[in-house]
PDB file of C-alpha atoms in Angstrom:
ATOM      1  CA  VAL L 539      50.580  73.978 121.365  1.00 88.00           C
ATOM      2  CA  ARG L 540      52.685  72.907 118.420  1.00 89.00           C
ATOM      3  CA  VAL L 541      52.783  69.321 119.117  1.00 88.00           C
ATOM      4  CA  GLU L 542      48.642  69.439 120.037  1.00 91.00           C
ATOM      5  CA  LEU L 543      48.219  71.089 116.777  1.00 94.00           C
ATOM      6  CA  LYS L 544      49.942  68.330 114.929  1.00 91.00           C
ATOM      7  CA  ALA L 545      48.186  65.828 116.879  1.00 90.00           C
ATOM      8  CA  LEU L 546      44.895  67.026 116.174  1.00 94.00           C
ATOM      9  CA  ARG L 547      45.354  67.473 112.670  1.00 94.00           C
ATOM     10  CA  LYS L 548      46.017  63.688 112.357  1.00 92.00           C
ATOM     11  CA  CYS L 549      43.397  62.691 114.658  1.00 93.00           C
ATOM     12  CA  LEU L 550      40.499  64.975 112.982  1.00 94.00           C
ATOM     13  CA  ALA L 551      41.602  64.179 109.360  1.00 92.00           C
ATOM     14  CA  PRO L 552      39.003  62.275 107.342  1.00 89.00           C
ATOM     15  CA  GLY L 553      39.267  58.291 108.660  1.00 91.00           C
ATOM     16  CA  GLY L 554      41.600  59.444 111.308  1.00 93.00           C
ATOM     17  CA  VAL L 555      41.579  58.346 114.746  1.00 92.00           C
ATOM     18  CA  GLY L 556      39.014  60.604 116.237  1.00 93.00           C
ATOM     19  CA  GLU L 557      36.348  59.484 113.210  1.00 93.00           C
ATOM     20  CA  MET L 558      37.281  55.729 113.999  1.00 93.00           C
ATOM     21  CA  GLY L 559      37.483  55.876 117.555  1.00 92.00           C
ATOM     22  CA  ALA L 560      33.600  57.627 117.766  1.00 93.00           C
ATOM     23  CA  LYS L 561      32.390  54.752 115.325  1.00 92.00           C
ATOM     24  CA  ARG L 562      33.579  51.892 117.373  1.00 92.00           C
ATOM     25  CA  GLN L 563      32.469  53.369 120.662  1.00 90.00           C
ATOM     26  CA  TYR L 564      28.961  54.375 119.223  1.00 91.00           C
ATOM     27  CA  GLY L 565      28.481  52.907 116.064  1.00 87.00           C
ATOM     28  CA  LYS L 566      26.096  49.946 117.285  1.00 88.00           C
ATOM     29  CA  LYS L 567      24.024  52.580 118.982  1.00 89.00           C
ATOM     30  CA  ASP L 568      20.571  52.919 116.547  1.00 87.00           C
ATOM     31  CA  TRP L 569      20.543  56.947 116.868  1.00 86.00           C
ATOM     32  CA  ALA L 570      24.210  57.142 116.123  1.00 89.00           C
ATOM     33  CA  LYS L 571      24.125  54.561 113.403  1.00 89.00           C
ATOM     34  CA  ASP L 572      21.581  56.715 111.299  1.00 90.00           C
ATOM     35  CA  GLU L 573      23.553  59.763 112.234  1.00 91.00           C
ATOM     36  CA  PHE L 574      26.787  58.682 110.934  1.00 92.00           C
ATOM     37  CA  GLN L 575      25.413  57.398 107.627  1.00 91.00           C
ATOM     38  CA  ARG L 576      23.270  60.932 107.059  1.00 91.00           C
ATOM     39  CA  ARG L 577      26.634  62.836 107.761  1.00 92.00           C
ATOM     40  CA  LYS L 578      28.253  60.497 105.434  1.00 91.00           C
ATOM     41  CA  GLU L 579      25.697  60.736 102.562  1.00 94.00           C
ATOM     42  CA  ASP L 580      25.115  64.562 103.056  1.00 92.00           C
ATOM     43  CA  GLY L 581      29.172  65.014 103.115  1.00 91.00           C
ATOM     44  CA  LEU L 582      29.196  66.637 106.679  1.00 91.00           C
ATOM     45  CA  PRO L 583      32.025  66.170 108.875  1.00 91.00           C
ATOM     46  CA  PRO L 584      32.019  62.951 111.084  1.00 92.00           C
ATOM     47  CA  LEU L 585      31.357  62.997 114.543  1.00 94.00           C
ATOM     48  CA  VAL L 586      34.299  62.657 116.415  1.00 93.00           C
ATOM     49  CA  SER L 587      34.808  61.794 120.367  1.00 88.00           C
ATOM     50  CA  LEU L 588      37.501  64.303 120.906  1.00 90.00           C
ATOM     51  CA  ASP L 589      38.653  63.621 124.620  1.00 86.00           C
ATOM     52  CA  GLU L 590      38.759  59.955 124.298  1.00 86.00           C
ATOM     53  CA  SER L 591      39.864  59.594 120.801  1.00 88.00           C
ATOM     54  CA  CYS L 592      42.496  62.477 120.355  1.00 89.00           C
ATOM     55  CA  TYR L 593      44.069  62.460 123.994  1.00 87.00           C
ATOM     56  CA  GLY L 594      43.456  59.055 125.228  1.00 79.00           C
ATOM     57  CA  ASP L 595      44.854  57.742 128.414  1.00 79.00           C
ATOM     58  CA  ARG L 596      48.379  57.987 130.089  1.00 79.00           C
ATOM     59  CA  VAL L 597      50.983  56.198 127.744  1.00 83.00           C
ATOM     60  CA  SER L 598      53.852  55.684 130.565  1.00 84.00           C
ATOM     61  CA  SER L 599      55.050  56.954 133.663  1.00 80.00           C
ATOM     62  CA  LYS L 600      57.137  59.468 131.680  1.00 81.00           C
ATOM     63  CA  VAL L 601      54.684  60.190 128.884  1.00 83.00           C
ATOM     64  CA  PRO L 602      51.182  61.743 130.282  1.00 82.00           C
ATOM     65  CA  ARG L 603      49.728  61.793 126.594  1.00 84.00           C
ATOM     66  CA  ARG L 604      50.624  60.573 123.488  1.00 81.00           C
ATOM     67  CA  GLN L 605      51.016  63.798 121.992  1.00 84.00           C
ATOM     68  CA  TRP L 606      53.972  64.590 123.899  1.00 84.00           C
ATOM     69  CA  THR L 607      55.979  61.408 123.160  1.00 85.00           C
ATOM     70  CA  GLY L 608      58.081  63.394 120.824  1.00 84.00           C
ATOM     71  CA  LEU L 609      59.088  65.944 123.294  1.00 83.00           C
ATOM     72  CA  VAL L 610      59.903  63.070 125.735  1.00 84.00           C
ATOM     73  CA  ASP L 611      62.177  61.448 123.269  1.00 87.00           C
ATOM     74  CA  ARG L 612      63.643  64.847 122.376  1.00 87.00           C
ATOM     75  CA  TYR L 613      64.418  65.935 126.054  1.00 88.00           C
ATOM     76  CA  PRO L 614      64.818  62.602 127.914  1.00 85.00           C
ATOM     77  CA  ASP L 615      66.323  64.374 130.871  1.00 86.00           C
ATOM     78  CA  LYS L 616      63.224  66.573 131.524  1.00 84.00           C
ATOM     79  CA  GLN L 617      59.821  65.561 133.131  1.00 82.00           C
ATOM     80  CA  ILE L 618      56.237  66.471 132.417  1.00 81.00           C
ATOM     81  CA  ASN L 619      54.624  67.243 135.517  1.00 79.00           C
ATOM     82  CA  VAL L 620      51.555  69.249 135.651  1.00 76.00           C
ATOM     83  CA  LYS L 621      48.907  69.419 138.067  1.00 76.00           C
ATOM     84  CA  ASN L 622      45.586  69.718 135.785  1.00 78.00           C
ATOM     85  CA  LEU L 623      46.310  67.335 133.009  1.00 77.00           C
ATOM     86  CA  HIS L 624      43.066  67.449 131.412  1.00 75.00           C
ATOM     87  CA  LEU L 625      43.368  71.160 131.038  1.00 75.00           C
ATOM     88  CA  VAL L 626      47.045  71.371 129.653  1.00 81.00           C
ATOM     89  CA  GLN L 627      46.449  68.495 127.403  1.00 83.00           C
ATOM     90  CA  SER L 628      43.572  70.184 125.528  1.00 87.00           C
ATOM     91  CA  LEU L 629      44.908  74.076 125.063  1.00 87.00           C
ATOM     92  CA  VAL L 630      43.787  73.679 121.496  1.00 92.00           C
ATOM     93  CA  GLY L 631      40.934  71.177 121.490  1.00 92.00           C
ATOM     94  CA  ARG L 632      39.104  73.406 124.300  1.00 89.00           C
ATOM     95  CA  SER L 633      38.725  75.868 121.745  1.00 91.00           C
ATOM     96  CA  LEU L 634      37.186  73.562 118.936  1.00 95.00           C
ATOM     97  CA  TYR L 635      33.578  74.116 120.555  1.00 95.00           C
ATOM     98  CA  THR L 636      32.055  72.422 117.196  1.00 95.00           C
ATOM     99  CA  VAL L 637      33.224  69.284 117.782  1.00 95.00           C
ATOM    100  CA  PRO L 638      31.440  68.289 120.903  1.00 94.00           C
ATOM    101  CA  LEU L 639      28.748  70.478 120.171  1.00 96.00           C
ATOM    102  CA  GLU L 640      27.869  68.769 116.826  1.00 95.00           C
ATOM    103  CA  TRP L 641      26.885  65.507 119.011  1.00 94.00           C
ATOM    104  CA  TRP L 642      24.295  67.882 120.749  1.00 95.00           C
ATOM    105  CA  TYR L 643      22.943  69.141 117.433  1.00 94.00           C
ATOM    106  CA  ALA L 644      22.497  65.679 116.017  1.00 92.00           C
ATOM    107  CA  LEU L 645      20.343  64.682 119.188  1.00 91.00           C
ATOM    108  CA  TYR L 646      18.367  67.572 119.709  1.00 94.00           C
ATOM    109  CA  PRO L 647      16.131  70.179 117.636  1.00 94.00           C
ATOM    110  CA  LYS L 648      18.136  73.225 116.877  1.00 94.00           C
ATOM    111  CA  ASP L 649      15.379  75.547 118.227  1.00 94.00           C
ATOM    112  CA  GLU L 650      15.990  73.820 121.435  1.00 96.00           C
ATOM    113  CA  LEU L 651      19.510  74.790 121.663  1.00 96.00           C
ATOM    114  CA  TYR L 652      21.113  78.240 122.616  1.00 95.00           C
ATOM    115  CA  LEU L 653      24.487  79.303 121.675  1.00 95.00           C
ATOM    116  CA  PHE L 654      25.620  81.922 123.984  1.00 93.00           C
ATOM    117  CA  CYS L 655      28.747  83.953 123.541  1.00 92.00           C
ATOM    118  CA  ASN L 656      30.459  85.315 126.475  1.00 87.00           C
ATOM    119  CA  GLU L 657      31.777  88.226 124.767  1.00 87.00           C
ATOM    120  CA  ASP L 658      28.249  89.561 124.536  1.00 90.00           C
ATOM    121  CA  LEU L 659      28.030  90.069 128.225  1.00 86.00           C
ATOM    122  CA  ARG L 660      30.656  92.563 128.039  1.00 86.00           C
ATOM    123  CA  TYR L 661      29.536  94.601 124.925  1.00 89.00           C
ATOM    124  CA  ARG L 662      25.541  93.794 124.410  1.00 90.00           C
ATOM    125  CA  GLY L 663      25.290  92.338 128.270  1.00 91.00           C
ATOM    126  CA  SER L 664      21.614  93.179 129.197  1.00 92.00           C
ATOM    127  CA  GLU L 665      20.270  92.443 125.694  1.00 94.00           C
ATOM    128  CA  SER L 666      22.097  89.310 125.715  1.00 93.00           C
ATOM    129  CA  MET L 667      20.704  88.101 129.176  1.00 94.00           C
ATOM    130  CA  SER L 668      17.309  89.178 128.063  1.00 95.00           C
ATOM    131  CA  ASP L 669      17.582  87.039 124.906  1.00 95.00           C
ATOM    132  CA  LEU L 670      18.523  84.156 126.706  1.00 95.00           C
ATOM    133  CA  SER L 671      16.249  84.406 129.643  1.00 95.00           C
ATOM    134  CA  GLY L 672      13.339  84.602 126.675  1.00 95.00           C
ATOM    135  CA  PHE L 673      14.469  81.467 125.013  1.00 96.00           C
ATOM    136  CA  LEU L 674      14.428  79.689 128.597  1.00 96.00           C
ATOM    137  CA  GLY L 675      11.090  81.132 128.904  1.00 96.00           C
ATOM    138  CA  LEU L 676      11.733  83.273 131.956  1.00 96.00           C
ATOM    139  CA  PRO L 677       9.675  86.301 133.086  1.00 95.00           C
ATOM    140  CA  SER L 678      10.880  89.190 131.521  1.00 93.00           C
ATOM    141  CA  TYR L 679      13.619  91.297 133.622  1.00 94.00           C
ATOM    142  CA  ASN L 680      15.780  94.169 133.282  1.00 94.00           C
ATOM    143  CA  PHE L 681      19.540  92.749 133.677  1.00 93.00           C
ATOM    144  CA  THR L 682      21.006  96.318 133.474  1.00 92.00           C
ATOM    145  CA  ASP L 683      22.273  96.810 136.835  1.00 91.00           C
ATOM    146  CA  VAL L 684      23.245  93.089 137.377  1.00 88.00           C
ATOM    147  CA  VAL L 685      25.379  93.199 134.329  1.00 89.00           C
ATOM    148  CA  ASN L 686      26.806  96.658 134.947  1.00 89.00           C
ATOM    149  CA  ALA L 687      27.907  95.632 138.423  1.00 88.00           C
ATOM    150  CA  GLY L 688      30.727  93.492 136.701  1.00 89.00           C
ATOM    151  CA  MET L 689      31.670  89.800 136.686  1.00 88.00           C
ATOM    152  CA  TYR L 690      31.829  86.985 138.784  1.00 87.00           C
ATOM    153  CA  ASN L 691      34.326  83.761 139.123  1.00 86.00           C
ATOM    154  CA  VAL L 692      37.128  85.765 137.084  1.00 82.00           C
ATOM    155  CA  GLY L 693      40.498  85.713 137.569  1.00 75.00           C
ATOM    156  CA  SER L 694      41.459  85.688 140.988  1.00 77.00           C
ATOM    157  CA  ASN L 695      38.050  86.393 142.310  1.00 82.00           C
ATOM    158  CA  THR L 696      36.666  82.608 142.091  1.00 85.00           C
ATOM    159  CA  GLY L 697      33.338  81.961 143.330  1.00 88.00           C
ATOM    160  CA  TYR L 698      30.182  84.131 143.543  1.00 88.00           C
ATOM    161  CA  ASP L 699      31.164  86.282 146.604  1.00 89.00           C
ATOM    162  CA  THR L 700      33.348  89.075 145.079  1.00 89.00           C
ATOM    163  CA  VAL L 701      32.597  91.230 141.877  1.00 89.00           C
ATOM    164  CA  THR L 702      35.244  92.067 139.441  1.00 88.00           C
ATOM    165  CA  ASN L 703      34.648  95.172 137.623  1.00 85.00           C
ATOM    166  CA  TRP L 704      34.320  95.048 133.821  1.00 84.00           C
ATOM    167  CA  ASN L 705      37.553  97.283 133.234  1.00 80.00           C
ATOM    168  CA  ASP L 706      39.541  95.189 136.136  1.00 76.00           C
ATOM    169  CA  GLY L 707      39.004  92.252 133.649  1.00 54.00           C
ATOM    170  CA  SER L 708      39.443  94.092 130.227  1.00 50.00           C
ATOM    171  CA  GLY L 709      43.010  93.073 129.951  1.00 50.00           C
ATOM    172  CA  LYS L 710      43.603  89.696 128.139  1.00 56.00           C
ATOM    173  CA  ASP L 711      46.777  87.522 129.387  1.00 56.00           C
ATOM    174  CA  GLU L 712      48.531  86.886 126.224  1.00 62.00           C
ATOM    175  CA  ILE L 713      50.050  83.281 125.841  1.00 68.00           C
ATOM    176  CA  PRO L 714      53.795  83.298 125.095  1.00 81.00           C
ATOM    177  CA  ILE L 715      54.078  81.804 121.757  1.00 86.00           C
ATOM    178  CA  SER L 716      55.512  83.347 118.472  1.00 92.00           C
ATOM    179  CA  ASP L 717      53.551  85.241 115.748  1.00 91.00           C
ATOM    180  CA  GLU L 718      53.958  82.360 113.579  1.00 94.00           C
ATOM    181  CA  LEU L 719      52.610  79.799 115.844  1.00 94.00           C
ATOM    182  CA  ARG L 720      49.634  82.217 116.720  1.00 93.00           C
ATOM    183  CA  GLU L 721      48.876  82.447 112.906  1.00 95.00           C
ATOM    184  CA  GLU L 722      49.037  78.606 112.570  1.00 95.00           C
ATOM    185  CA  TYR L 723      46.831  78.048 115.593  1.00 94.00           C
ATOM    186  CA  LEU L 724      44.293  80.667 114.297  1.00 95.00           C
ATOM    187  CA  ALA L 725      44.239  79.137 110.851  1.00 96.00           C
ATOM    188  CA  PHE L 726      43.810  75.781 112.132  1.00 96.00           C
ATOM    189  CA  VAL L 727      40.627  76.741 114.328  1.00 96.00           C
ATOM    190  CA  LYS L 728      38.823  79.139 111.922  1.00 96.00           C
ATOM    191  CA  PRO L 729      37.042  76.251 109.937  1.00 96.00           C
ATOM    192  CA  PHE L 730      35.715  74.780 113.021  1.00 96.00           C
ATOM    193  CA  ASN L 731      34.526  78.245 114.072  1.00 96.00           C
ATOM    194  CA  GLU L 732      32.815  78.673 110.763  1.00 96.00           C
ATOM    195  CA  ARG L 733      31.357  75.224 111.104  1.00 95.00           C
ATOM    196  CA  LEU L 734      29.894  76.031 114.547  1.00 96.00           C
ATOM    197  CA  PHE L 735      28.504  79.435 113.246  1.00 96.00           C
ATOM    198  CA  GLU L 736      26.586  77.814 110.603  1.00 95.00           C
ATOM    199  CA  MET L 737      25.449  74.949 112.478  1.00 94.00           C
ATOM    200  CA  ALA L 738      24.004  77.312 115.417  1.00 95.00           C
ATOM    201  CA  GLY L 739      22.926  80.295 113.071  1.00 94.00           C
ATOM    202  CA  LYS L 740      25.010  82.653 114.974  1.00 93.00           C
ATOM    203  CA  ARG L 741      28.251  84.250 115.042  1.00 93.00           C
ATOM    204  CA  CYS L 742      30.528  84.974 117.897  1.00 93.00           C
ATOM    205  CA  ASP L 743      33.267  87.945 117.943  1.00 88.00           C
ATOM    206  CA  TRP L 744      35.945  85.705 117.258  1.00 84.00           C
TER     207      TRP L 744
END
């Protein structure tokens, strides 16, 4: 987590690899050229291609991603071997929802996009589902029984054949990191969350 935080701070800094990589990749497209210029003139954060620019490809047989170069150098007798590289490489990046969503909000009208907070299913389930179905133009439906039944595709119950009771899934698995690192992580993601809430016109319970 700490090495990824360090890599993301560098990548997402003004004029960093994230911004420059997005401009190289999309800067010649008419819509992107105009959007890059508009964001610059309005003082908005630049569009960033997070996965492509901040994580990249395998560096070598021993270094799966460049963010782990320091770890490999520090512990040359150890090997980084993970089954799901895409998942592990972005433990922090996957929570920066605003970075990929800014592309969507740049391309589509705000009233055509709907931000749904997963937490709302637990605490405002029927109301939230009704709001979403209304946004999609679906017929009115009472979701109370469906939501109260529980959750699908959660934890060890993968797929949609087995329901998980809300109480069974109430516990949160704590990531084994120090309090200091947790605070560092929360301080890093907070401004990105605030950007998302302002852009979407809606807040989540984060």
